[in-house]
Amino acid sequence: MAAAMAVAGERPGRPAGPGPGPGRGEEPFSPSVLGTREHWDAAYERELQTFQDIGDAGEIWFGEESMVRIIKWLEKQKVPHDSPVLDIGTGNGVLLIELAKSGYTNLTGIDYSPSAIQLSEKVREKEGMSDIKLKVEDFLAPSAELSGFEICIDKGTFDAISLNPDNAVGKRKQYVRSLCSVLKPEGFFLITSCNWTKEELLNEFREGFEILEELPTPKFCFGGRIGNSVTALVFQRKKVRPSILDKLD
Ligand SMILES: C[S@@+](CC[C@H](N)C(=O)[O-])C[C@H]1O[C@@H](n2cnc3c(N)ncnc32)[C@H](O)[C@@H]1O
């Protein structure tokens, strides 16, 4: 992962990484430009230029293994190849390409950065995967047509949103609301994060979602304690009860 594009947040008073999480409504991270659209626009402008110059699609967040982990889980779960899948904050769209290569046929990627979508379109064209749908959309204000997904995947996007300098708590809540509106009841949500621990993510998504599985990620040992630098979880959206959606308002 290129250092210039790292998305790990800094916790006030202690370095980024696993540890005790924030309480309800607290701001766990120092605000950062990594949480702004301007940052991503500029980053993907550069990546677009690099792609045009040398054909390199750029950053694969959390490495190739993060894509393998997701695809293996879908395969183990025997998710039908035509299930509608949404990649939230798709960036260069490489995950969608890998999903298509593994046989998935109903793939959509959104990103609020027009330059990210331009890049993902170019990557899609190069790979000859014209069936993948790509759209500029802000996940925090999803269009009505973004609905009915059986699988939603997030690799680093909730992390980025959590660093927004302007009302990150409200934006995280809106993220959960948006997820509830695009993901079918009992649909699966796969999240990979380098900012949030398992316990923190359980807390963030406790309204409307239940944990199904923690996917194994590389471990590190520091000061005699073992931790994970990346958390990968699979949630399932609970069956809809109107009271759950009310609670999110
Ligand atoms: C850390 S990058 C990860 C990109 C991609 N998921 C990957 O794994 O390579 C975070 C992505 O989230 C996108 N993003 C951040 N906030 C967003 C929002 N509100 N709506 C849609 N995309 C967003 C950024 O533009 C960026 O592409």
PDB file of C-alpha atoms and ligand atoms in Angstrom:
ATOM      1  CA  MET A   1       0.000   0.000   0.000  1.00  0.00           C
ATOM      2  CA  ALA A   2       1.499   3.357  -0.968  1.00  0.00           C
ATOM      3  CA  ALA A   3       2.173   5.485   2.087  1.00  0.00           C
ATOM      4  CA  ALA A   4       0.716   8.572   0.422  1.00  0.00           C
ATOM      5  CA  MET A   5      -2.667   6.865   0.270  1.00  0.00           C
ATOM      6  CA  ALA A   6      -2.767   5.107   3.646  1.00  0.00           C
ATOM      7  CA  VAL A   7      -6.191   5.456   5.267  1.00  0.00           C
ATOM      8  CA  ALA A   8      -5.340   4.503   8.863  1.00  0.00           C
ATOM      9  CA  GLY A   9      -6.696   7.108  11.251  1.00  0.00           C
ATOM     10  CA  GLU A  10      -4.980   8.512  14.296  1.00  0.00           C
ATOM     11  CA  ARG A  11      -6.730   8.149  17.611  1.00  0.00           C
ATOM     12  CA  PRO A  12      -6.389  11.209  19.795  1.00  0.00           C
ATOM     13  CA  GLY A  13      -3.857  10.468  22.512  1.00  0.00           C
ATOM     14  CA  ARG A  14      -2.686   7.124  21.122  1.00  0.00           C
ATOM     15  CA  PRO A  15      -1.431   5.713  17.842  1.00  0.00           C
ATOM     16  CA  ALA A  16      -3.697   4.059  15.277  1.00  0.00           C
ATOM     17  CA  GLY A  17      -4.396   0.353  15.689  1.00  0.00           C
ATOM     18  CA  PRO A  18      -6.299  -2.091  17.819  1.00  0.00           C
ATOM     19  CA  GLY A  19      -7.320  -1.101  21.328  1.00  0.00           C
ATOM     20  CA  PRO A  20     -10.299  -0.035  23.402  1.00  0.00           C
ATOM     21  CA  GLY A  21     -12.959   1.583  21.276  1.00  0.00           C
ATOM     22  CA  PRO A  22     -14.999   4.762  21.508  1.00  0.00           C
ATOM     23  CA  GLY A  23     -18.247   5.066  23.382  1.00  0.00           C
ATOM     24  CA  ARG A  24     -21.511   5.810  21.645  1.00  0.00           C
ATOM     25  CA  GLY A  25     -21.427   9.058  19.656  1.00  0.00           C
ATOM     26  CA  GLU A  26     -17.747   9.754  20.364  1.00  0.00           C
ATOM     27  CA  GLU A  27     -15.232  10.833  17.717  1.00  0.00           C
ATOM     28  CA  PRO A  28     -12.580   8.082  17.916  1.00  0.00           C
ATOM     29  CA  PHE A  29     -10.250   9.507  15.261  1.00  0.00           C
ATOM     30  CA  SER A  30      -8.601  12.839  14.647  1.00  0.00           C
ATOM     31  CA  PRO A  31     -10.200  14.379  11.545  1.00  0.00           C
ATOM     32  CA  SER A  32      -8.081  13.971   8.446  1.00  0.00           C
ATOM     33  CA  VAL A  33      -8.033  15.020   4.797  1.00  0.00           C
ATOM     34  CA  LEU A  34      -8.310  11.277   4.080  1.00  0.00           C
ATOM     35  CA  GLY A  35     -11.975  11.697   4.922  1.00  0.00           C
ATOM     36  CA  THR A  36     -12.592  14.322   2.245  1.00  0.00           C
ATOM     37  CA  ARG A  37     -13.661  13.996  -1.360  1.00  0.00           C
ATOM     38  CA  GLU A  38     -11.003  16.494  -2.420  1.00  0.00           C
ATOM     39  CA  HIS A  39      -8.360  14.078  -1.194  1.00  0.00           C
ATOM     40  CA  TRP A  40      -9.775  11.146  -3.158  1.00  0.00           C
ATOM     41  CA  ASP A  41     -10.361  13.227  -6.274  1.00  0.00           C
ATOM     42  CA  ALA A  42      -6.729  14.338  -6.262  1.00  0.00           C
ATOM     43  CA  ALA A  43      -5.484  10.810  -5.468  1.00  0.00           C
ATOM     44  CA  TYR A  44      -7.448   9.196  -8.306  1.00  0.00           C
ATOM     45  CA  GLU A  45      -6.507  11.991 -10.741  1.00  0.00           C
ATOM     46  CA  ARG A  46      -2.904  10.905 -10.152  1.00  0.00           C
ATOM     47  CA  GLU A  47      -3.795   7.214 -10.446  1.00  0.00           C
ATOM     48  CA  LEU A  48      -5.685   7.916 -13.666  1.00  0.00           C
ATOM     49  CA  GLN A  49      -2.630   9.625 -15.112  1.00  0.00           C
ATOM     50  CA  THR A  50      -0.439   6.671 -14.082  1.00  0.00           C
ATOM     51  CA  PHE A  51      -2.894   4.266 -15.692  1.00  0.00           C
ATOM     52  CA  GLN A  52      -2.800   6.254 -18.897  1.00  0.00           C
ATOM     53  CA  ASP A  53       1.013   6.393 -18.798  1.00  0.00           C
ATOM     54  CA  ILE A  54       1.887   2.816 -17.865  1.00  0.00           C
ATOM     55  CA  GLY A  55      -1.387   0.869 -17.600  1.00  0.00           C
ATOM     56  CA  ASP A  56      -1.097   0.309 -13.821  1.00  0.00           C
ATOM     57  CA  ALA A  57      -4.507   0.265 -12.091  1.00  0.00           C
ATOM     58  CA  GLY A  58      -2.884   1.429  -8.837  1.00  0.00           C
ATOM     59  CA  GLU A  59      -3.530   0.734  -5.192  1.00  0.00           C
ATOM     60  CA  ILE A  60      -5.130  -2.539  -4.075  1.00  0.00           C
ATOM     61  CA  TRP A  61      -6.263  -1.654  -0.598  1.00  0.00           C
ATOM     62  CA  PHE A  62      -5.230  -4.210   2.014  1.00  0.00           C
ATOM     63  CA  GLY A  63      -3.454  -6.170  -0.723  1.00  0.00           C
ATOM     64  CA  GLU A  64      -4.476  -8.966  -3.081  1.00  0.00           C
ATOM     65  CA  GLU A  65      -5.197 -11.217  -0.091  1.00  0.00           C
ATOM     66  CA  SER A  66      -8.119  -8.978   0.901  1.00  0.00           C
ATOM     67  CA  MET A  67      -9.832  -9.743  -2.406  1.00  0.00           C
ATOM     68  CA  VAL A  68      -9.045 -13.453  -2.175  1.00  0.00           C
ATOM     69  CA  ARG A  69     -10.532 -13.501   1.346  1.00  0.00           C
ATOM     70  CA  ILE A  70     -13.810 -11.980   0.121  1.00  0.00           C
ATOM     71  CA  ILE A  71     -14.108 -14.199  -2.938  1.00  0.00           C
ATOM     72  CA  LYS A  72     -13.304 -17.341  -0.936  1.00  0.00           C
ATOM     73  CA  TRP A  73     -16.065 -16.470   1.516  1.00  0.00           C
ATOM     74  CA  LEU A  74     -18.614 -15.933  -1.273  1.00  0.00           C
ATOM     75  CA  GLU A  75     -17.604 -19.247  -2.805  1.00  0.00           C
ATOM     76  CA  LYS A  76     -17.736 -21.099   0.525  1.00  0.00           C
ATOM     77  CA  GLN A  77     -21.185 -19.629   1.120  1.00  0.00           C
ATOM     78  CA  LYS A  78     -22.221 -20.732  -2.380  1.00  0.00           C
ATOM     79  CA  VAL A  79     -23.550 -17.262  -3.175  1.00  0.00           C
ATOM     80  CA  PRO A  80     -25.187 -17.623  -6.614  1.00  0.00           C
ATOM     81  CA  HIS A  81     -23.102 -16.016  -9.355  1.00  0.00           C
ATOM     82  CA  ASP A  82     -25.981 -13.792 -10.445  1.00  0.00           C
ATOM     83  CA  SER A  83     -26.604 -12.282  -6.983  1.00  0.00           C
ATOM     84  CA  PRO A  84     -26.532  -8.487  -7.080  1.00  0.00           C
ATOM     85  CA  VAL A  85     -23.288  -7.280  -5.499  1.00  0.00           C
ATOM     86  CA  LEU A  86     -22.426  -3.678  -4.591  1.00  0.00           C
ATOM     87  CA  ASP A  87     -18.868  -2.474  -3.993  1.00  0.00           C
ATOM     88  CA  ILE A  88     -19.164   0.646  -1.828  1.00  0.00           C
ATOM     89  CA  GLY A  89     -16.390   3.127  -2.666  1.00  0.00           C
ATOM     90  CA  THR A  90     -14.968   0.980  -5.435  1.00  0.00           C
ATOM     91  CA  GLY A  91     -11.899   3.144  -6.177  1.00  0.00           C
ATOM     92  CA  ASN A  92     -10.151   1.598  -9.196  1.00  0.00           C
ATOM     93  CA  GLY A  93     -12.755  -1.183  -9.347  1.00  0.00           C
ATOM     94  CA  VAL A  94     -10.169  -3.978  -9.289  1.00  0.00           C
ATOM     95  CA  LEU A  95     -12.183  -5.993  -6.746  1.00  0.00           C
ATOM     96  CA  LEU A  96     -15.091  -6.040  -9.205  1.00  0.00           C
ATOM     97  CA  ILE A  97     -12.776  -7.269 -11.957  1.00  0.00           C
ATOM     98  CA  GLU A  98     -11.625 -10.119  -9.718  1.00  0.00           C
ATOM     99  CA  LEU A  99     -15.232 -10.941  -8.821  1.00  0.00           C
ATOM    100  CA  ALA A 100     -16.132 -11.012 -12.527  1.00  0.00           C
ATOM    101  CA  LYS A 101     -13.159 -13.289 -13.233  1.00  0.00           C
ATOM    102  CA  SER A 102     -14.497 -15.605 -10.508  1.00  0.00           C
ATOM    103  CA  GLY A 103     -17.843 -15.842 -12.298  1.00  0.00           C
ATOM    104  CA  TYR A 104     -19.999 -13.169 -10.625  1.00  0.00           C
ATOM    105  CA  THR A 105     -22.191 -11.485 -13.202  1.00  0.00           C
ATOM    106  CA  ASN A 106     -24.298  -8.873 -11.427  1.00  0.00           C
ATOM    107  CA  LEU A 107     -21.727  -6.373 -10.212  1.00  0.00           C
ATOM    108  CA  THR A 108     -22.082  -2.682  -9.390  1.00  0.00           C
ATOM    109  CA  GLY A 109     -19.452  -0.284  -8.092  1.00  0.00           C
ATOM    110  CA  ILE A 110     -20.054   3.212  -6.805  1.00  0.00           C
ATOM    111  CA  ASP A 111     -17.693   5.933  -5.718  1.00  0.00           C
ATOM    112  CA  TYR A 112     -18.257   9.585  -4.932  1.00  0.00           C
ATOM    113  CA  SER A 113     -15.056  10.538  -6.720  1.00  0.00           C
ATOM    114  CA  PRO A 114     -15.641  11.042 -10.465  1.00  0.00           C
ATOM    115  CA  SER A 115     -11.936  10.415 -11.115  1.00  0.00           C
ATOM    116  CA  ALA A 116     -12.168   7.048  -9.310  1.00  0.00           C
ATOM    117  CA  ILE A 117     -15.073   6.062 -11.542  1.00  0.00           C
ATOM    118  CA  GLN A 118     -13.201   7.268 -14.640  1.00  0.00           C
ATOM    119  CA  LEU A 119     -10.267   5.080 -13.598  1.00  0.00           C
ATOM    120  CA  SER A 120     -12.491   2.075 -12.874  1.00  0.00           C
ATOM    121  CA  GLU A 121     -14.125   2.511 -16.290  1.00  0.00           C
ATOM    122  CA  LYS A 122     -10.723   2.450 -17.950  1.00  0.00           C
ATOM    123  CA  VAL A 123      -9.688  -0.641 -15.990  1.00  0.00           C
ATOM    124  CA  ARG A 124     -13.007  -2.292 -16.920  1.00  0.00           C
ATOM    125  CA  GLU A 125     -12.423  -1.477 -20.592  1.00  0.00           C
ATOM    126  CA  LYS A 126      -8.874  -2.840 -20.510  1.00  0.00           C
ATOM    127  CA  GLU A 127     -10.134  -6.081 -18.927  1.00  0.00           C
ATOM    128  CA  GLY A 128     -13.083  -6.340 -21.345  1.00  0.00           C
ATOM    129  CA  MET A 129     -15.622  -6.540 -18.510  1.00  0.00           C
ATOM    130  CA  SER A 130     -18.291  -4.256 -19.933  1.00  0.00           C
ATOM    131  CA  ASP A 131     -21.077  -5.853 -17.844  1.00  0.00           C
ATOM    132  CA  ILE A 132     -19.798  -4.313 -14.612  1.00  0.00           C
ATOM    133  CA  LYS A 133     -21.930  -1.285 -13.702  1.00  0.00           C
ATOM    134  CA  LEU A 134     -20.066   1.779 -12.420  1.00  0.00           C
ATOM    135  CA  LYS A 135     -21.574   4.988 -11.095  1.00  0.00           C
ATOM    136  CA  VAL A 136     -20.586   8.192  -9.392  1.00  0.00           C
ATOM    137  CA  GLU A 137     -22.637   8.139  -6.196  1.00  0.00           C
ATOM    138  CA  ASP A 138     -22.201   9.405  -2.682  1.00  0.00           C
ATOM    139  CA  PHE A 139     -23.076   6.437  -0.470  1.00  0.00           C
ATOM    140  CA  LEU A 140     -24.241   8.851   2.198  1.00  0.00           C
ATOM    141  CA  ALA A 141     -26.961  10.084  -0.190  1.00  0.00           C
ATOM    142  CA  PRO A 142     -27.744   7.021  -2.318  1.00  0.00           C
ATOM    143  CA  SER A 143     -30.085   7.318  -5.298  1.00  0.00           C
ATOM    144  CA  ALA A 144     -33.379   5.386  -5.250  1.00  0.00           C
ATOM    145  CA  GLU A 145     -32.145   2.997  -7.943  1.00  0.00           C
ATOM    146  CA  LEU A 146     -29.361   1.795  -5.642  1.00  0.00           C
ATOM    147  CA  SER A 147     -31.333  -0.947  -3.902  1.00  0.00           C
ATOM    148  CA  GLY A 148     -31.992  -4.678  -3.748  1.00  0.00           C
ATOM    149  CA  PHE A 149     -28.397  -5.840  -3.267  1.00  0.00           C
ATOM    150  CA  GLU A 150     -27.801  -9.244  -1.755  1.00  0.00           C
ATOM    151  CA  ILE A 151     -24.137  -8.534  -1.055  1.00  0.00           C
ATOM    152  CA  CYS A 152     -22.496  -5.225  -0.116  1.00  0.00           C
ATOM    153  CA  ILE A 153     -18.726  -5.000   0.155  1.00  0.00           C
ATOM    154  CA  ASP A 154     -16.673  -2.248   1.761  1.00  0.00           C
ATOM    155  CA  LYS A 155     -12.895  -2.224   1.640  1.00  0.00           C
ATOM    156  CA  GLY A 156     -11.599   0.951   3.300  1.00  0.00           C
ATOM    157  CA  THR A 157     -14.578   3.203   2.592  1.00  0.00           C
ATOM    158  CA  PHE A 158     -16.126   3.188   6.063  1.00  0.00           C
ATOM    159  CA  ASP A 159     -12.575   3.898   7.289  1.00  0.00           C
ATOM    160  CA  ALA A 160     -12.332   6.947   5.029  1.00  0.00           C
ATOM    161  CA  ILE A 161     -15.794   8.211   6.013  1.00  0.00           C
ATOM    162  CA  SER A 162     -14.879   7.856   9.695  1.00  0.00           C
ATOM    163  CA  LEU A 163     -12.075  10.383   9.217  1.00  0.00           C
ATOM    164  CA  ASN A 164     -14.278  13.100   7.772  1.00  0.00           C
ATOM    165  CA  PRO A 165     -13.511  16.404   9.489  1.00  0.00           C
ATOM    166  CA  ASP A 166     -17.173  17.433   9.356  1.00  0.00           C
ATOM    167  CA  ASN A 167     -19.515  15.462  11.667  1.00  0.00           C
ATOM    168  CA  ALA A 168     -17.968  12.010  11.307  1.00  0.00           C
ATOM    169  CA  VAL A 169     -20.376  10.609  13.930  1.00  0.00           C
ATOM    170  CA  GLY A 170     -23.394  11.714  11.879  1.00  0.00           C
ATOM    171  CA  LYS A 171     -21.797  10.379   8.706  1.00  0.00           C
ATOM    172  CA  ARG A 172     -21.206   6.970  10.287  1.00  0.00           C
ATOM    173  CA  LYS A 173     -24.853   6.821  11.330  1.00  0.00           C
ATOM    174  CA  GLN A 174     -25.900   7.825   7.815  1.00  0.00           C
ATOM    175  CA  TYR A 175     -23.668   5.062   6.448  1.00  0.00           C
ATOM    176  CA  VAL A 176     -25.643   2.467   8.444  1.00  0.00           C
ATOM    177  CA  ARG A 177     -28.924   3.980   7.233  1.00  0.00           C
ATOM    178  CA  SER A 178     -27.716   3.902   3.612  1.00  0.00           C
ATOM    179  CA  LEU A 179     -26.608   0.302   4.036  1.00  0.00           C
ATOM    180  CA  CYS A 180     -30.070  -0.610   5.314  1.00  0.00           C
ATOM    181  CA  SER A 181     -31.641   1.015   2.282  1.00  0.00           C
ATOM    182  CA  VAL A 182     -29.464  -0.686  -0.362  1.00  0.00           C
ATOM    183  CA  LEU A 183     -29.017  -4.167   1.173  1.00  0.00           C
ATOM    184  CA  LYS A 184     -31.891  -6.644   1.149  1.00  0.00           C
ATOM    185  CA  PRO A 185     -33.064  -8.046   4.489  1.00  0.00           C
ATOM    186  CA  GLU A 186     -30.836 -11.043   5.324  1.00  0.00           C
ATOM    187  CA  GLY A 187     -28.293  -9.833   2.754  1.00  0.00           C
ATOM    188  CA  PHE A 188     -24.571  -9.949   3.590  1.00  0.00           C
ATOM    189  CA  PHE A 189     -22.230  -7.042   4.312  1.00  0.00           C
ATOM    190  CA  LEU A 190     -18.490  -7.721   4.113  1.00  0.00           C
ATOM    191  CA  ILE A 191     -16.310  -5.021   5.603  1.00  0.00           C
ATOM    192  CA  THR A 192     -12.521  -4.749   5.698  1.00  0.00           C
ATOM    193  CA  SER A 193     -11.100  -2.049   7.961  1.00  0.00           C
ATOM    194  CA  CYS A 194      -7.729  -0.940   9.244  1.00  0.00           C
ATOM    195  CA  ASN A 195      -9.174   1.601  11.694  1.00  0.00           C
ATOM    196  CA  TRP A 196     -11.809  -0.297  13.588  1.00  0.00           C
ATOM    197  CA  THR A 197     -11.512  -3.365  15.782  1.00  0.00           C
ATOM    198  CA  LYS A 198     -14.028  -6.187  15.649  1.00  0.00           C
ATOM    199  CA  GLU A 199     -15.710  -4.984  18.861  1.00  0.00           C
ATOM    200  CA  GLU A 200     -15.986  -1.433  17.535  1.00  0.00           C
ATOM    201  CA  LEU A 201     -17.511  -2.580  14.264  1.00  0.00           C
ATOM    202  CA  LEU A 202     -20.012  -4.737  16.145  1.00  0.00           C
ATOM    203  CA  ASN A 203     -21.000  -1.603  18.006  1.00  0.00           C
ATOM    204  CA  GLU A 204     -21.202   0.568  14.868  1.00  0.00           C
ATOM    205  CA  PHE A 205     -23.443  -1.909  13.056  1.00  0.00           C
ATOM    206  CA  ARG A 206     -25.403  -3.242  16.015  1.00  0.00           C
ATOM    207  CA  GLU A 207     -28.667  -1.689  14.818  1.00  0.00           C
ATOM    208  CA  GLY A 208     -29.953  -3.820  11.993  1.00  0.00           C
ATOM    209  CA  PHE A 209     -26.997  -6.195  11.555  1.00  0.00           C
ATOM    210  CA  GLU A 210     -25.617  -9.273  13.225  1.00  0.00           C
ATOM    211  CA  ILE A 211     -22.165 -10.726  12.908  1.00  0.00           C
ATOM    212  CA  LEU A 212     -21.910 -13.932  10.953  1.00  0.00           C
ATOM    213  CA  GLU A 213     -18.188 -14.471  10.766  1.00  0.00           C
ATOM    214  CA  GLU A 214     -14.793 -12.894  11.340  1.00  0.00           C
ATOM    215  CA  LEU A 215     -12.478 -13.591   8.420  1.00  0.00           C
ATOM    216  CA  PRO A 216      -8.852 -14.405   9.256  1.00  0.00           C
ATOM    217  CA  THR A 217      -6.402 -11.550   8.633  1.00  0.00           C
ATOM    218  CA  PRO A 218      -2.650 -11.343   9.244  1.00  0.00           C
ATOM    219  CA  LYS A 219      -1.699 -11.006  12.927  1.00  0.00           C
ATOM    220  CA  PHE A 220       1.107  -8.973  14.446  1.00  0.00           C
ATOM    221  CA  CYS A 221       2.767  -9.173  17.823  1.00  0.00           C
ATOM    222  CA  PHE A 222       3.754  -6.025  19.700  1.00  0.00           C
ATOM    223  CA  GLY A 223       4.820  -5.710  23.315  1.00  0.00           C
ATOM    224  CA  GLY A 224       3.770  -9.285  24.008  1.00  0.00           C
ATOM    225  CA  ARG A 225       0.226  -8.693  22.728  1.00  0.00           C
ATOM    226  CA  ILE A 226      -1.152 -10.195  19.558  1.00  0.00           C
ATOM    227  CA  GLY A 227      -3.406  -8.080  17.370  1.00  0.00           C
ATOM    228  CA  ASN A 228      -4.688  -7.682  13.826  1.00  0.00           C
ATOM    229  CA  SER A 229      -3.777  -4.703  11.689  1.00  0.00           C
ATOM    230  CA  VAL A 230      -6.838  -5.350   9.536  1.00  0.00           C
ATOM    231  CA  THR A 231     -10.317  -6.435  10.597  1.00  0.00           C
ATOM    232  CA  ALA A 232     -12.536  -8.313   8.144  1.00  0.00           C
ATOM    233  CA  LEU A 233     -16.087  -9.142   9.175  1.00  0.00           C
ATOM    234  CA  VAL A 234     -19.201 -10.528   7.570  1.00  0.00           C
ATOM    235  CA  PHE A 235     -22.494  -9.156   8.837  1.00  0.00           C
ATOM    236  CA  GLN A 236     -25.985 -10.238   7.926  1.00  0.00           C
ATOM    237  CA  ARG A 237     -28.767  -7.715   7.757  1.00  0.00           C
ATOM    238  CA  LYS A 238     -31.527  -8.665  10.158  1.00  0.00           C
ATOM    239  CA  LYS A 239     -35.047  -9.238   8.918  1.00  0.00           C
ATOM    240  CA  VAL A 240     -36.720  -5.866   8.632  1.00  0.00           C
ATOM    241  CA  ARG A 241     -38.742  -4.690  11.578  1.00  0.00           C
ATOM    242  CA  PRO A 242     -39.897  -1.107  11.144  1.00  0.00           C
ATOM    243  CA  SER A 243     -38.769  -0.280  14.678  1.00  0.00           C
ATOM    244  CA  ILE A 244     -35.125  -0.955  13.718  1.00  0.00           C
ATOM    245  CA  LEU A 245     -35.172   1.647  10.950  1.00  0.00           C
ATOM    246  CA  ASP A 246     -36.908   4.106  13.310  1.00  0.00           C
ATOM    247  CA  LYS A 247     -34.076   3.706  15.817  1.00  0.00           C
ATOM    248  CA  LEU A 248     -31.563   4.886  13.216  1.00  0.00           C
ATOM    249  CA  ASP A 249     -33.222   8.315  12.815  1.00  0.00           C
TER     250      ASP A 249
HETATM  251  C1  LIG B   1      -9.466   3.490   0.978  1.00  0.00           C
HETATM  252  S1  LIG B   1     -10.228   3.775  -0.569  1.00  0.00           S
HETATM  253  C2  LIG B   1     -10.699   2.117  -0.986  1.00  0.00           C
HETATM  254  C3  LIG B   1     -11.017   1.927  -2.445  1.00  0.00           C
HETATM  255  C4  LIG B   1     -11.465   0.506  -2.821  1.00  0.00           C
HETATM  256  N1  LIG B   1     -12.573   0.056  -2.017  1.00  0.00           N
HETATM  257  C5  LIG B   1     -10.339  -0.480  -2.708  1.00  0.00           C
HETATM  258  O1  LIG B   1     -10.415  -1.400  -1.892  1.00  0.00           O
HETATM  259  O2  LIG B   1      -9.366  -0.338  -3.445  1.00  0.00           O
HETATM  260  C6  LIG B   1     -11.777   4.528  -0.066  1.00  0.00           C
HETATM  261  C7  LIG B   1     -12.716   4.803  -1.227  1.00  0.00           C
HETATM  262  O3  LIG B   1     -13.959   5.261  -0.696  1.00  0.00           O
HETATM  263  C8  LIG B   1     -14.449   6.283  -1.538  1.00  0.00           C
HETATM  264  N2  LIG B   1     -15.442   7.032  -0.738  1.00  0.00           N
HETATM  265  C9  LIG B   1     -15.226   7.707   0.416  1.00  0.00           C
HETATM  266  N3  LIG B   1     -16.374   8.235   0.871  1.00  0.00           N
HETATM  267  C10 LIG B   1     -17.343   7.870  -0.002  1.00  0.00           C
HETATM  268  C11 LIG B   1     -18.735   8.116  -0.082  1.00  0.00           C
HETATM  269  N4  LIG B   1     -19.381   8.866   0.839  1.00  0.00           N
HETATM  270  N5  LIG B   1     -19.439   7.583  -1.092  1.00  0.00           N
HETATM  271  C12 LIG B   1     -18.806   6.838  -2.051  1.00  0.00           C
HETATM  272  N6  LIG B   1     -17.483   6.592  -2.052  1.00  0.00           N
HETATM  273  C13 LIG B   1     -16.751   7.101  -1.035  1.00  0.00           C
HETATM  274  C14 LIG B   1     -13.187   7.049  -1.927  1.00  0.00           C
HETATM  275  O4  LIG B   1     -13.367   7.869  -3.059  1.00  0.00           O
HETATM  276  C15 LIG B   1     -12.233   5.885  -2.168  1.00  0.00           C
HETATM  277  O5  LIG B   1     -12.327   5.399  -3.479  1.00  0.00           O
END
